[in-house]
Structures are given as structure tokens and as C-alpha cells.
Tab-separated table of N, CA and C and ligand atoms in Angstrom:
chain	number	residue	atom	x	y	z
A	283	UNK	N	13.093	4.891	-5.061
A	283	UNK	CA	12.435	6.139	-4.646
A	283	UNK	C	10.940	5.937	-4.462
A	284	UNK	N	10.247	6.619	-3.877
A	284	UNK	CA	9.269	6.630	-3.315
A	284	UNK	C	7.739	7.057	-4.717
A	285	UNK	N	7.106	6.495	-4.496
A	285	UNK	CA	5.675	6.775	-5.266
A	285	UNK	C	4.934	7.079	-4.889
A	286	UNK	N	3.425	8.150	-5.160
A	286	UNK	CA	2.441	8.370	-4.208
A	286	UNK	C	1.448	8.580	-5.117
A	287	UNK	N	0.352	8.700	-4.926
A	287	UNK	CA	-0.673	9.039	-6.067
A	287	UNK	C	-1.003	9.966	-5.895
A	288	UNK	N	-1.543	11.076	-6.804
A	288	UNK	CA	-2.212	12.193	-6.630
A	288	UNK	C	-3.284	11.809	-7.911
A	289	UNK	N	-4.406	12.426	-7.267
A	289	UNK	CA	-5.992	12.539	-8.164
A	289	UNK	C	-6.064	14.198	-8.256
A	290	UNK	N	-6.295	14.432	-9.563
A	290	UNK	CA	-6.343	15.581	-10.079
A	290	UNK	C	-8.302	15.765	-10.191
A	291	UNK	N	-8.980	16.412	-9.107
A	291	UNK	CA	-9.957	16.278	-9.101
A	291	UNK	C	-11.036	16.708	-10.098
A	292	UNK	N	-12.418	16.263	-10.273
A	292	UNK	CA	-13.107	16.939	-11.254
A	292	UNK	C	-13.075	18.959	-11.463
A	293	UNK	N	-13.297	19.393	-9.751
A	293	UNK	CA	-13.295	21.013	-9.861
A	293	UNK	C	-12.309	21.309	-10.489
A	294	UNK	N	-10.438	20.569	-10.295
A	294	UNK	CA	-9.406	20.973	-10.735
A	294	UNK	C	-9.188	21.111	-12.264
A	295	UNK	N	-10.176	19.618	-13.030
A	295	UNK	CA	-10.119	19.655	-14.249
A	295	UNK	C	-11.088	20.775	-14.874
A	296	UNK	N	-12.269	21.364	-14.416
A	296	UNK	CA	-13.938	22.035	-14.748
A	296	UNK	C	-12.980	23.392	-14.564
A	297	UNK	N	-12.256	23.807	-13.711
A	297	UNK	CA	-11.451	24.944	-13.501
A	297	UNK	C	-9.675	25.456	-13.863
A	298	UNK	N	-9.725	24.592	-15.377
A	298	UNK	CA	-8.905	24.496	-15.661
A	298	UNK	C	-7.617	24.916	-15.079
A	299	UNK	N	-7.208	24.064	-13.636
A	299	UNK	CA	-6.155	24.213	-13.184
A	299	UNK	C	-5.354	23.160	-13.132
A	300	UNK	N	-5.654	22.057	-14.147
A	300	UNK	CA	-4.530	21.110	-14.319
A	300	UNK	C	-3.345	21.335	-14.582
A	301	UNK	N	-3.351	22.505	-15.326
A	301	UNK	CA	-1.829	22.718	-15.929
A	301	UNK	C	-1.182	22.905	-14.593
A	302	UNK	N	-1.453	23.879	-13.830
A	302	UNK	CA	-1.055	24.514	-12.824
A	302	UNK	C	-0.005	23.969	-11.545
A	303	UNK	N	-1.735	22.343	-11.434
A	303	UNK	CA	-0.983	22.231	-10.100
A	303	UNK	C	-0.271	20.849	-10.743
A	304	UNK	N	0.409	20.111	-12.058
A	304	UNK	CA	1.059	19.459	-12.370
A	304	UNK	C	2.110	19.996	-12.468
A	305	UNK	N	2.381	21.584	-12.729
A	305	UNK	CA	3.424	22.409	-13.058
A	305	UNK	C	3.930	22.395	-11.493
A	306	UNK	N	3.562	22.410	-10.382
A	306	UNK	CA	4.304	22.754	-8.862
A	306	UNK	C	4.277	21.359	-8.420
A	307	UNK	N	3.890	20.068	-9.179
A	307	UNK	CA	4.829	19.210	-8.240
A	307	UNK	C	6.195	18.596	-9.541
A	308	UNK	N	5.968	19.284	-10.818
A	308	UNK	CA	7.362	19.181	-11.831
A	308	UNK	C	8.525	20.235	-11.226
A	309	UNK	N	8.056	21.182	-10.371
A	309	UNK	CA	8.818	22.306	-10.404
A	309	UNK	C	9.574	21.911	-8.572
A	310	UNK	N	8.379	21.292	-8.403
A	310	UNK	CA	9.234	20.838	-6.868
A	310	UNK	C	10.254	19.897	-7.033
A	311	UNK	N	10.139	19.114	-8.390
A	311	UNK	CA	11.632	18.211	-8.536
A	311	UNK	C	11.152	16.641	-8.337
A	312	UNK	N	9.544	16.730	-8.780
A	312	UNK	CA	8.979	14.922	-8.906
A	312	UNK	C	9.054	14.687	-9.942
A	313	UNK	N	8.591	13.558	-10.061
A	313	UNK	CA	9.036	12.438	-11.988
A	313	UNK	C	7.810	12.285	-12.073
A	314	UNK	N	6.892	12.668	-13.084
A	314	UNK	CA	5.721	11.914	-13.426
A	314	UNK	C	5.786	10.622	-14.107
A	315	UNK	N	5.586	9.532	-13.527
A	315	UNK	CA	5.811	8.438	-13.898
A	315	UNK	C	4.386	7.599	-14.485
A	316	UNK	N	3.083	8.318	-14.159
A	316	UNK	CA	1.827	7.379	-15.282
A	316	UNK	C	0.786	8.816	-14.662
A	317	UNK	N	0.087	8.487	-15.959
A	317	UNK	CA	-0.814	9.472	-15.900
A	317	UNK	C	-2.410	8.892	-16.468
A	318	UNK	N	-2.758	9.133	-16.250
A	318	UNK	CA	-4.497	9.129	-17.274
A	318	UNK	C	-5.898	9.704	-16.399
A	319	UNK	N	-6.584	9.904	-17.824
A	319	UNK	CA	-8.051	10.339	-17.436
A	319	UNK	C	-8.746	9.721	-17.607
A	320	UNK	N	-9.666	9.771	-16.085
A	320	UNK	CA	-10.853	8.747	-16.734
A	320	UNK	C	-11.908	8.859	-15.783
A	321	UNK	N	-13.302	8.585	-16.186
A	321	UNK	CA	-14.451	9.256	-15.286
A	321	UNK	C	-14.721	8.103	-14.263
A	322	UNK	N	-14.644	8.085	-13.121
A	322	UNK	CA	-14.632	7.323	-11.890
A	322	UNK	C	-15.986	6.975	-11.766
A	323	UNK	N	-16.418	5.771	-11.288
A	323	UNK	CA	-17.785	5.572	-10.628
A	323	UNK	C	-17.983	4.876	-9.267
A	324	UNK	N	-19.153	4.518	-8.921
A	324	UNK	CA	-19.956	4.597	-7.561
A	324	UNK	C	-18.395	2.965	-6.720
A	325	UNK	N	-18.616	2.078	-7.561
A	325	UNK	CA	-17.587	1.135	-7.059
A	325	UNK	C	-16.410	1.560	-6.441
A	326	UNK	N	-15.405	1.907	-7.299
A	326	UNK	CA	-14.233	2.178	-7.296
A	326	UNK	C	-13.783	3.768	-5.982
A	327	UNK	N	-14.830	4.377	-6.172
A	327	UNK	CA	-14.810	5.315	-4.962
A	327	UNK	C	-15.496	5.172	-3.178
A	328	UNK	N	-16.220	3.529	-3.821
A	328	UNK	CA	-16.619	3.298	-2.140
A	328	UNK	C	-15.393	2.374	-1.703
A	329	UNK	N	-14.858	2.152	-2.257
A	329	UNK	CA	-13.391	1.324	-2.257
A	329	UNK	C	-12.247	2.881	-1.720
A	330	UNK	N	-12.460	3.177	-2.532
A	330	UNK	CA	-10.958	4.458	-2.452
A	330	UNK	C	-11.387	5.585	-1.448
A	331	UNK	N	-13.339	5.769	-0.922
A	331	UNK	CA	-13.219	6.185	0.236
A	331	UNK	C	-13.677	5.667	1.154
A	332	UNK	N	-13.181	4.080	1.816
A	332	UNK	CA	-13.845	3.292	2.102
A	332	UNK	C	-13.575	4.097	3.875
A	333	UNK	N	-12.930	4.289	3.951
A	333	UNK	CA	-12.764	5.176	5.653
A	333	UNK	C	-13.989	5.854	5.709
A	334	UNK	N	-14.480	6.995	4.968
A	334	UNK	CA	-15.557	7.800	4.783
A	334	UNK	C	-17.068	6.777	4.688
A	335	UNK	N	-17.043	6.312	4.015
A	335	UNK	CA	-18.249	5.538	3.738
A	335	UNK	C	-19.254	5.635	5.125
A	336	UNK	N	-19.304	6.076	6.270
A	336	UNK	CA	-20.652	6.228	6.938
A	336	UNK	C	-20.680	7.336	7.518
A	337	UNK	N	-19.855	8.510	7.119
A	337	UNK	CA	-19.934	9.867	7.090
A	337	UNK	C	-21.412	10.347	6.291
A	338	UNK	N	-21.743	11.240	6.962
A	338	UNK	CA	-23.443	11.945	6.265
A	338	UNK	C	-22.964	12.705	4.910
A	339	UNK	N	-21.420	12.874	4.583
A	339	UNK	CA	-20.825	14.133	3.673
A	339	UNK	C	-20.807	13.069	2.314
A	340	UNK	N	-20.693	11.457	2.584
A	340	UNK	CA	-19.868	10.680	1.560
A	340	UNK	C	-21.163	10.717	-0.019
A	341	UNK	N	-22.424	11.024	0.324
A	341	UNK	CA	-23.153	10.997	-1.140
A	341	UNK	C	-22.576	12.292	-2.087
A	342	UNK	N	-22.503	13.220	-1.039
A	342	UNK	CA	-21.712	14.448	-1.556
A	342	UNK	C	-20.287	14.557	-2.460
A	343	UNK	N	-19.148	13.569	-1.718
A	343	UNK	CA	-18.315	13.589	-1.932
A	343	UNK	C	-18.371	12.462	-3.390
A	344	UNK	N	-18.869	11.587	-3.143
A	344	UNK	CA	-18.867	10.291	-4.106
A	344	UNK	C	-19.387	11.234	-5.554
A	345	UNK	N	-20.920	12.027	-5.272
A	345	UNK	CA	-21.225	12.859	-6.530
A	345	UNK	C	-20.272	14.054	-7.294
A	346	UNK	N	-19.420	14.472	-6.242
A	346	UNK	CA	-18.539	15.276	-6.386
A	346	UNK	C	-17.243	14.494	-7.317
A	347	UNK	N	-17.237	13.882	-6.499
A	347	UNK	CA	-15.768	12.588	-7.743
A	347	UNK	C	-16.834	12.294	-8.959
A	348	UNK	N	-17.519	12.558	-8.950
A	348	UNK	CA	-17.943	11.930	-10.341
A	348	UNK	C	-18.494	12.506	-11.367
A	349	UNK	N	-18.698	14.223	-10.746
A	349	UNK	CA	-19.087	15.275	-11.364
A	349	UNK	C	-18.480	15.854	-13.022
A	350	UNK	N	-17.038	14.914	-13.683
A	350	UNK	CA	-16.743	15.125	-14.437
A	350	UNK	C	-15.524	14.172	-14.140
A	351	UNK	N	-14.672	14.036	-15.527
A	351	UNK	CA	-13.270	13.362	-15.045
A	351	UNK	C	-12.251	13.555	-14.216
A	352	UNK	N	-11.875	12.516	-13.876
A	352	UNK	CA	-10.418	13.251	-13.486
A	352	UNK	C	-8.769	13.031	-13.789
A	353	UNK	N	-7.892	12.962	-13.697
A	353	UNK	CA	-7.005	13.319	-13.947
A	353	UNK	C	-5.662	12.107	-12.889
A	354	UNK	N	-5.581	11.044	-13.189
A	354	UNK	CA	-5.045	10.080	-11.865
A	354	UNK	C	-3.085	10.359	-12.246
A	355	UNK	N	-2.428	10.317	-11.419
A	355	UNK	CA	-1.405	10.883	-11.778
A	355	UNK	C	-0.260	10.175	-10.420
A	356	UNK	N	0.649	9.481	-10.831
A	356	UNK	CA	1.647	8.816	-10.108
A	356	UNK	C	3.237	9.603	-9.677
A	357	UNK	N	3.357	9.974	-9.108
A	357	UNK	CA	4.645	11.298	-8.956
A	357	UNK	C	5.854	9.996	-8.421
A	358	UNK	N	7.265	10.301	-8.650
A	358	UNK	CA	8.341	9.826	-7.975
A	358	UNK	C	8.855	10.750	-7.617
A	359	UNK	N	9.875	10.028	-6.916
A	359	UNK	CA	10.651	10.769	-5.870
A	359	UNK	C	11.041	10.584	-4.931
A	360	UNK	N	11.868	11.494	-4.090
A	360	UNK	CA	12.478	11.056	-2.267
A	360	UNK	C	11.805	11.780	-1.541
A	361	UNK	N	11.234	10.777	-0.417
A	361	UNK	CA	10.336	11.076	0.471
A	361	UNK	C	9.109	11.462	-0.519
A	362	UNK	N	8.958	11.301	-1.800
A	362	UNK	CA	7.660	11.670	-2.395
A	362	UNK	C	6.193	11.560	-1.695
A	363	UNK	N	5.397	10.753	-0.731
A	363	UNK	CA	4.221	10.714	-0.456
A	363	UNK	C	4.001	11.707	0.862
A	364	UNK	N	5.030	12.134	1.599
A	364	UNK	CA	5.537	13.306	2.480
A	364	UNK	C	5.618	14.633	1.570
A	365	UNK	N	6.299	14.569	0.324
A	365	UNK	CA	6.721	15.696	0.276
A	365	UNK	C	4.999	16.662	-1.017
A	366	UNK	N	4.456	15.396	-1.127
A	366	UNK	CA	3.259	15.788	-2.218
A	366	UNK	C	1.896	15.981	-1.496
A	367	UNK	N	2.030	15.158	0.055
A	367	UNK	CA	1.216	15.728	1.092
A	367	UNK	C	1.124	17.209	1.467
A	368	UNK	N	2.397	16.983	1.636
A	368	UNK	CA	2.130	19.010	2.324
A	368	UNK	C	2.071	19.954	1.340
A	369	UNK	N	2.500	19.821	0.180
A	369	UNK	CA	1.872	20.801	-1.212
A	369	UNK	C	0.713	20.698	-1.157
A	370	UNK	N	-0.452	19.676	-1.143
A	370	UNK	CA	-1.905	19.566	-1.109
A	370	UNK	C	-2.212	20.795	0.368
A	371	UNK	N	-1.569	20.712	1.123
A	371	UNK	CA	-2.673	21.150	2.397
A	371	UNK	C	-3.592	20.300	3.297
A	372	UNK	N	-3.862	21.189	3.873
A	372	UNK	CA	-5.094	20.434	5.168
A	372	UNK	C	-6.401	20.063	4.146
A	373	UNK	N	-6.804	19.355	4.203
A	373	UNK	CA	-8.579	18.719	4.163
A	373	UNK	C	-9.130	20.213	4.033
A	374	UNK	N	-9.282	20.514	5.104
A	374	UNK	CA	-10.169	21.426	4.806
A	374	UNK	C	-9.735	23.114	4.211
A	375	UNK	N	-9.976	23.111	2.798
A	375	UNK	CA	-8.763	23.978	2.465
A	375	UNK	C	-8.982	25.653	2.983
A	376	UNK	N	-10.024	25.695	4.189
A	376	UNK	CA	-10.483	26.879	4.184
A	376	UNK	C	-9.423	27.119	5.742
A	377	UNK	N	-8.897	26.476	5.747
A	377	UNK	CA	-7.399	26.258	7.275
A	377	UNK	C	-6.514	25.558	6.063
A	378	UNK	N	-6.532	25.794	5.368
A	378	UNK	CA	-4.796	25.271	4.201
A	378	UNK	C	-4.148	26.503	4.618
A	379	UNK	N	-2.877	25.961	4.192
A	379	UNK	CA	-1.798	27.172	4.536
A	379	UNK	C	-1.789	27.812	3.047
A	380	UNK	N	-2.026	29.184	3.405
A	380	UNK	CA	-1.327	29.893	1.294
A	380	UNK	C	-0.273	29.616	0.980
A	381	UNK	N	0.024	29.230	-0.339
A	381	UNK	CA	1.397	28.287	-0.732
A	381	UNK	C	1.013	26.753	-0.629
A	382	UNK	N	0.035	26.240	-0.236
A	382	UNK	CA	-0.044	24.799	-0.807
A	382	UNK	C	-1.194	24.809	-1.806
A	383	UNK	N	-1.312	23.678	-2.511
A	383	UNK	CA	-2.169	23.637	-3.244
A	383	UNK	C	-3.370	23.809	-3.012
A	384	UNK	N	-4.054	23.175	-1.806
A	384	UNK	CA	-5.537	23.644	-1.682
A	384	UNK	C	-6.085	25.172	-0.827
A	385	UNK	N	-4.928	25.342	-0.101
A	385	UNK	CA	-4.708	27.346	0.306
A	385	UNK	C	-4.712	28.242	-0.471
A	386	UNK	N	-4.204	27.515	-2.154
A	386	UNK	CA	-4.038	28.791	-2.671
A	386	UNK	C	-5.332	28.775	-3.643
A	387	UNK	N	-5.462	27.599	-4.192
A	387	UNK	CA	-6.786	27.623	-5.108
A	387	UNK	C	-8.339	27.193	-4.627
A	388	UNK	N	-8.734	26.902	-3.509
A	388	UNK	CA	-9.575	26.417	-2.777
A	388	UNK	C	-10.050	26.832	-1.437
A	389	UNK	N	-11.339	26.364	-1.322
A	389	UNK	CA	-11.630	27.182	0.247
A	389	UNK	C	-12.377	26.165	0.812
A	390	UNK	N	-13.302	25.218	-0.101
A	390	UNK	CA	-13.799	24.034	0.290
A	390	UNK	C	-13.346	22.835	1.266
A	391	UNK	N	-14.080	22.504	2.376
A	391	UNK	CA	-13.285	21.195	3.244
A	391	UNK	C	-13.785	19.685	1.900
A	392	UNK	N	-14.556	19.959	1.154
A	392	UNK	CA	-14.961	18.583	-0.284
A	392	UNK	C	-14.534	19.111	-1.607
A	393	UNK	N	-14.772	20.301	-1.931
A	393	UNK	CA	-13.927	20.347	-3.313
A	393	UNK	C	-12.837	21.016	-3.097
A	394	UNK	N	-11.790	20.391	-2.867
A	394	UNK	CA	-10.203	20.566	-2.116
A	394	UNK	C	-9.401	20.207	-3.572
A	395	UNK	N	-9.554	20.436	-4.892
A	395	UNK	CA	-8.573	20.164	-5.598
A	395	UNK	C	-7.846	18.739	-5.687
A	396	UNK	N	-7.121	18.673	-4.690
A	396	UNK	CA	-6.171	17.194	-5.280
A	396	UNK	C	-6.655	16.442	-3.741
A	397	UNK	N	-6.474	14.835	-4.592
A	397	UNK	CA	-6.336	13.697	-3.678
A	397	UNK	C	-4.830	13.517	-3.556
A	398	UNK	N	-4.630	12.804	-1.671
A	398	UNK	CA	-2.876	12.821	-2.307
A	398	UNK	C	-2.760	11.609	-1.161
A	399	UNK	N	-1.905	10.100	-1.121
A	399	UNK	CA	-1.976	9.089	-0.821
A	399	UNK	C	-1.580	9.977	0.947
A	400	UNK	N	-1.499	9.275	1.674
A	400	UNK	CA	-1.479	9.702	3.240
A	400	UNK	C	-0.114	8.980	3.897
A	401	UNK	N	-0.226	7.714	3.129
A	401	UNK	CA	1.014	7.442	3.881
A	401	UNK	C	1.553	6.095	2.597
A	402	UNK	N	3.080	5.526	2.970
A	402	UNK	CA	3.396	5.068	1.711
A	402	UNK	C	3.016	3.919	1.742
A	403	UNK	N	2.262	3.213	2.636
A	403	UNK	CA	1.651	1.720	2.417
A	403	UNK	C	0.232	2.246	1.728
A	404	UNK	N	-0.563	3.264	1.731
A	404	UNK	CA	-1.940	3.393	1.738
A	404	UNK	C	-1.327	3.759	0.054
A	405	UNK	N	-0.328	4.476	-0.571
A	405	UNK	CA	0.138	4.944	-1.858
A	405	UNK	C	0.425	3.402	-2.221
A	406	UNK	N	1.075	2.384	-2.210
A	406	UNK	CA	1.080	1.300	-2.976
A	406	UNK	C	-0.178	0.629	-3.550
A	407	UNK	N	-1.376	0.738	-2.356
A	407	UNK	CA	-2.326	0.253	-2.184
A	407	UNK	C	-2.942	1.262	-3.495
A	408	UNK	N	-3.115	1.984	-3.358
A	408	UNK	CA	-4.430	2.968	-4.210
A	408	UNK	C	-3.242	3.328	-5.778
A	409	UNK	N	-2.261	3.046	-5.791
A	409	UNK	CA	-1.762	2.906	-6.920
A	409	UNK	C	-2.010	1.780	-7.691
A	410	UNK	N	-2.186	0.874	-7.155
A	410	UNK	CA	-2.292	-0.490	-7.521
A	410	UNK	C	-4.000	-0.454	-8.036
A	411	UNK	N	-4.968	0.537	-7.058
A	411	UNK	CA	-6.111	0.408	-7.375
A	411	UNK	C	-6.753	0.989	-9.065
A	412	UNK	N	-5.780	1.724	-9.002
A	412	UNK	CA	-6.140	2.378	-10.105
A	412	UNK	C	-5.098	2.643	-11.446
A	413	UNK	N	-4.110	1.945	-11.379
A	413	UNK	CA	-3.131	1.505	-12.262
A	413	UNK	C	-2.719	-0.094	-12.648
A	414	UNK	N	-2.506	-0.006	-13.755
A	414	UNK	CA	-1.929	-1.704	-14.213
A	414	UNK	C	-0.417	-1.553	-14.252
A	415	UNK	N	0.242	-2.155	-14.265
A	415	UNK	CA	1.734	-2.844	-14.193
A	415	UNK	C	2.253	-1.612	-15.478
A	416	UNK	N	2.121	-1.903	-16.634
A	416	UNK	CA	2.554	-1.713	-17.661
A	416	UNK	C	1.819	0.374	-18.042
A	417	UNK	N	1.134	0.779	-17.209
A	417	UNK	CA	0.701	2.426	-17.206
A	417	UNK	C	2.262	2.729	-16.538
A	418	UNK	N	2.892	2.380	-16.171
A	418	UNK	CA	4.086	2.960	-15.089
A	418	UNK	C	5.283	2.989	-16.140
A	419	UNK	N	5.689	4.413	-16.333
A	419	UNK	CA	6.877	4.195	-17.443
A	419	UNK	C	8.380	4.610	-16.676
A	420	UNK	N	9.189	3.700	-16.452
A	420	UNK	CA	10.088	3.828	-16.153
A	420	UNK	C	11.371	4.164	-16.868
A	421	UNK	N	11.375	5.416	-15.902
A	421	UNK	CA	12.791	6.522	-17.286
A	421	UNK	C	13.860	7.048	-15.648
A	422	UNK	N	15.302	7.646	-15.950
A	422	UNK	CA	15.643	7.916	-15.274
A	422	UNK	C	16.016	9.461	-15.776
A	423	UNK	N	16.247	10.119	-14.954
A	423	UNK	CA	15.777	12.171	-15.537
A	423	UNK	C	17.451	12.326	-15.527
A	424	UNK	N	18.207	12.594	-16.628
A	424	UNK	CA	19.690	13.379	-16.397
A	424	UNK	C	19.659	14.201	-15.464
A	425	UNK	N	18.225	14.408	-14.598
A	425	UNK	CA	18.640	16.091	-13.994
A	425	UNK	C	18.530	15.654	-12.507
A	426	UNK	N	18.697	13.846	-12.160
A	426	UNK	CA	18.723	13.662	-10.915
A	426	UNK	C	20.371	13.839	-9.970
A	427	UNK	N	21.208	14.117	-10.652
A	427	UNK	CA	22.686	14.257	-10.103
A	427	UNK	C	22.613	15.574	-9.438
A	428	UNK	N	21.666	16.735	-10.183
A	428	UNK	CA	21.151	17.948	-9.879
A	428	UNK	C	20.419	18.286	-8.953
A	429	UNK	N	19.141	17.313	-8.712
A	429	UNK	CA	18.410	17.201	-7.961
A	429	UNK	C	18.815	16.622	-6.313
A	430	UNK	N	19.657	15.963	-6.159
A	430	UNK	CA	20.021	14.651	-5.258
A	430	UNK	C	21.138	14.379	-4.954
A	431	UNK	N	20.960	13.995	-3.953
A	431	UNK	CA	22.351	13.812	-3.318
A	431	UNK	C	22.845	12.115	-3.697
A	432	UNK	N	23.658	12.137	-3.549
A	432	UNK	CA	23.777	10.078	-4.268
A	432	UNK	C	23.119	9.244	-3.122
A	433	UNK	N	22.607	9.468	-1.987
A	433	UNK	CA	21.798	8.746	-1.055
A	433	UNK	C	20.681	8.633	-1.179
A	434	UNK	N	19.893	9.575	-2.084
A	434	UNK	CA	18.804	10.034	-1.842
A	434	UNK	C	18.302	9.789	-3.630
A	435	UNK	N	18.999	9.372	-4.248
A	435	UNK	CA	18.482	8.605	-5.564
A	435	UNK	C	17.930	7.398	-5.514
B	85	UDP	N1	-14.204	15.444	2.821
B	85	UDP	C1	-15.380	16.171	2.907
B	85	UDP	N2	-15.772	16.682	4.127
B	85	UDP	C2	-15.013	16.471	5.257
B	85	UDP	C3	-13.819	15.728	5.145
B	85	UDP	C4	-13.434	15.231	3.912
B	85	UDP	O1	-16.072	16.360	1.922
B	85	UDP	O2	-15.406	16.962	6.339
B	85	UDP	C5	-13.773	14.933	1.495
B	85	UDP	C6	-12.660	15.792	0.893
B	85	UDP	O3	-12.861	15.883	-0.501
B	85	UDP	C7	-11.429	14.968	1.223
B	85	UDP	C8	-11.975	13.550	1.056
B	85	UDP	O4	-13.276	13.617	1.617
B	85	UDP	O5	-10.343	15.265	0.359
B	85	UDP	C9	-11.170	12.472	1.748
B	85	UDP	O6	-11.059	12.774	3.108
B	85	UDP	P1	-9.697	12.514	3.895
B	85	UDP	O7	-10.001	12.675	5.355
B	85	UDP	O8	-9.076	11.248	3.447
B	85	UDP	O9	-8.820	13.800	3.478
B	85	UDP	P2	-7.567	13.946	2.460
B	85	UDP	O10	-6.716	12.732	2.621
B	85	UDP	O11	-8.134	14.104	1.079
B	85	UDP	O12	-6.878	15.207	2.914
B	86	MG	MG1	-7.235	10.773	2.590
């Protein structure tokens, strides 16, 4: 099954809506498979927004990731990096649809709540960036016979 990363951003943690938006991708039927907090710096985010890097917005954004901790968080699942995309919303959450995550709690096109991998080669990649081998706990949920069709396990 599929893996994707989601970053639980500093506003998300300062606005105590962690519970929240971990609760709608448990409730959509993903596996949290590694989790941790930890305060990001100037390296590791010119790396993770290395696309951005000669945008006029990126001192903004880089101070913004670093404005407090955050929250790094590995979801499983089928079709997971598709299906944890469109819960996030558009970029700019002030055109998010209501009912995704950054439509419903956000209005910002930079403090948008969650990071979420884009596609599943770019999710191996930035999982790898920010996880070790042994953060990844591998369990299987009794409630996937429920969840799934036997193709789709
Ligand atoms: N961003 C911004 N201004 C913009 C576009 C993006 O501040 O005009 C920030 C925003 O926080 C976004 C991040 O840069 O989440 C990464 O941009 P990307 O285009 O990869 O969007 P995402 O994949 O997060 O939807
Ligand atoms: Mg992106």
C-alpha cells in the first residue's frame, strides 16, 4: 500500500488543530504508520522546498516553517498520496474547496495548514528525508477486511 507524508504545520500546531486534522485522515480509513515532532531549520527546508527556492515568497515561507514545531506524520493506505492530496486542498487555501483541510481551516495561499507529498515518487523521496528506517512501525489494522476490498490491501 501506498505511503505519503503529511507535515502538520507550525500554524496547525500554534492553533491547536492537530487533533483535528489527524482525526480526518484516521476517519478517512489511513494507518498512521510514524509520527514525530521536531523544529525544522534553514537546511532541511531549502532541500524540502527546493522547487520554491527563487520565489520572492520563499524567506517567508522558510520563516514560517520554522515559526514553531511541527508535527511530520507518515499515513498508509490505497491510493494514499492521491487520496491525502485532495483532503489538503488547493495551495492557496483562499480557492480550497470547504470540506478539505485547508478550505475549512485556512484562507492563507503560505499558512495553508498541512504539507502533503504531490506525487508517490516525490512521497518516497521526502519520507526518506525526514524519517529513518526503524521510525516506521509496521502493524496490520483487523479493520482492513472492513476497509478493502482483497485487491486493494
Ligand atoms: N506557498 C506560498 N505562496 C505561494 C505558493 C506556495 O507561500 O504563492 C507556500 C505554501 O505554504 C505551500 C508551499 O509554499 O504549501 C509549497 O508550495 P507548493 O507549490 O509545493 O504547494 P503544496 O504542494 O504545499 O500545495
Ligand atoms: Mg508541494
Amino acid at each position: 500500500m501506498e505511503r505519503t507524508l503529511v507535515i502538520l504545520k507550525p500554524g496547525c500546531l500554534q492553533r491547536g488543530l492537530v487533533g483535528e486534522v489527524i482525526s480526518r485522515f484516521e476517519k478517512r480509513g489511513l494507518q498512521l504508520v510514524a509520527m514525530k515532532m521536531v523544529q525544522l531549520d534553514e537546511e532541511i527546508l531549502k532541500e524540502h522546498y527546493a522547487h520554491l527556492l527563487d520565489k520572492p515568497f520563499f524567506p517567508w515561507l522558510r520563516d514560517g516553517m520554522m515559526a514553531a514545531p511541527v508535527i511530520l506524520c507518515c499515513w498508509e493506505g490505497y491510493n494514499a498520496v492521491q487520496v491525502v492530496r485532495d483532503m489538503a486542498g488547493a495551495t492557496r487555501s483562499s480557492k480550497a474547496v470547504p470540506g478539505t483541510i485547508r478550505g475549512d481551516y485556512s484562507v492563507s495561499s503560505q499558512e495553508n495548514i498541512v504539507h502533503t507529498s504531490d506525487s508517490l515518487e516525490n512521497a518516497e523521496i521526502e519520507l526518506k528525508r525526514f524519517f529513518v528506517e526503524s521510525d516506521f512501525c509496521n502493524y496490520t489494522s483487523p479493520l482492513n477486511p472492513f476497509k478493502y476490498a482483497p485487491d486493494e490491501m
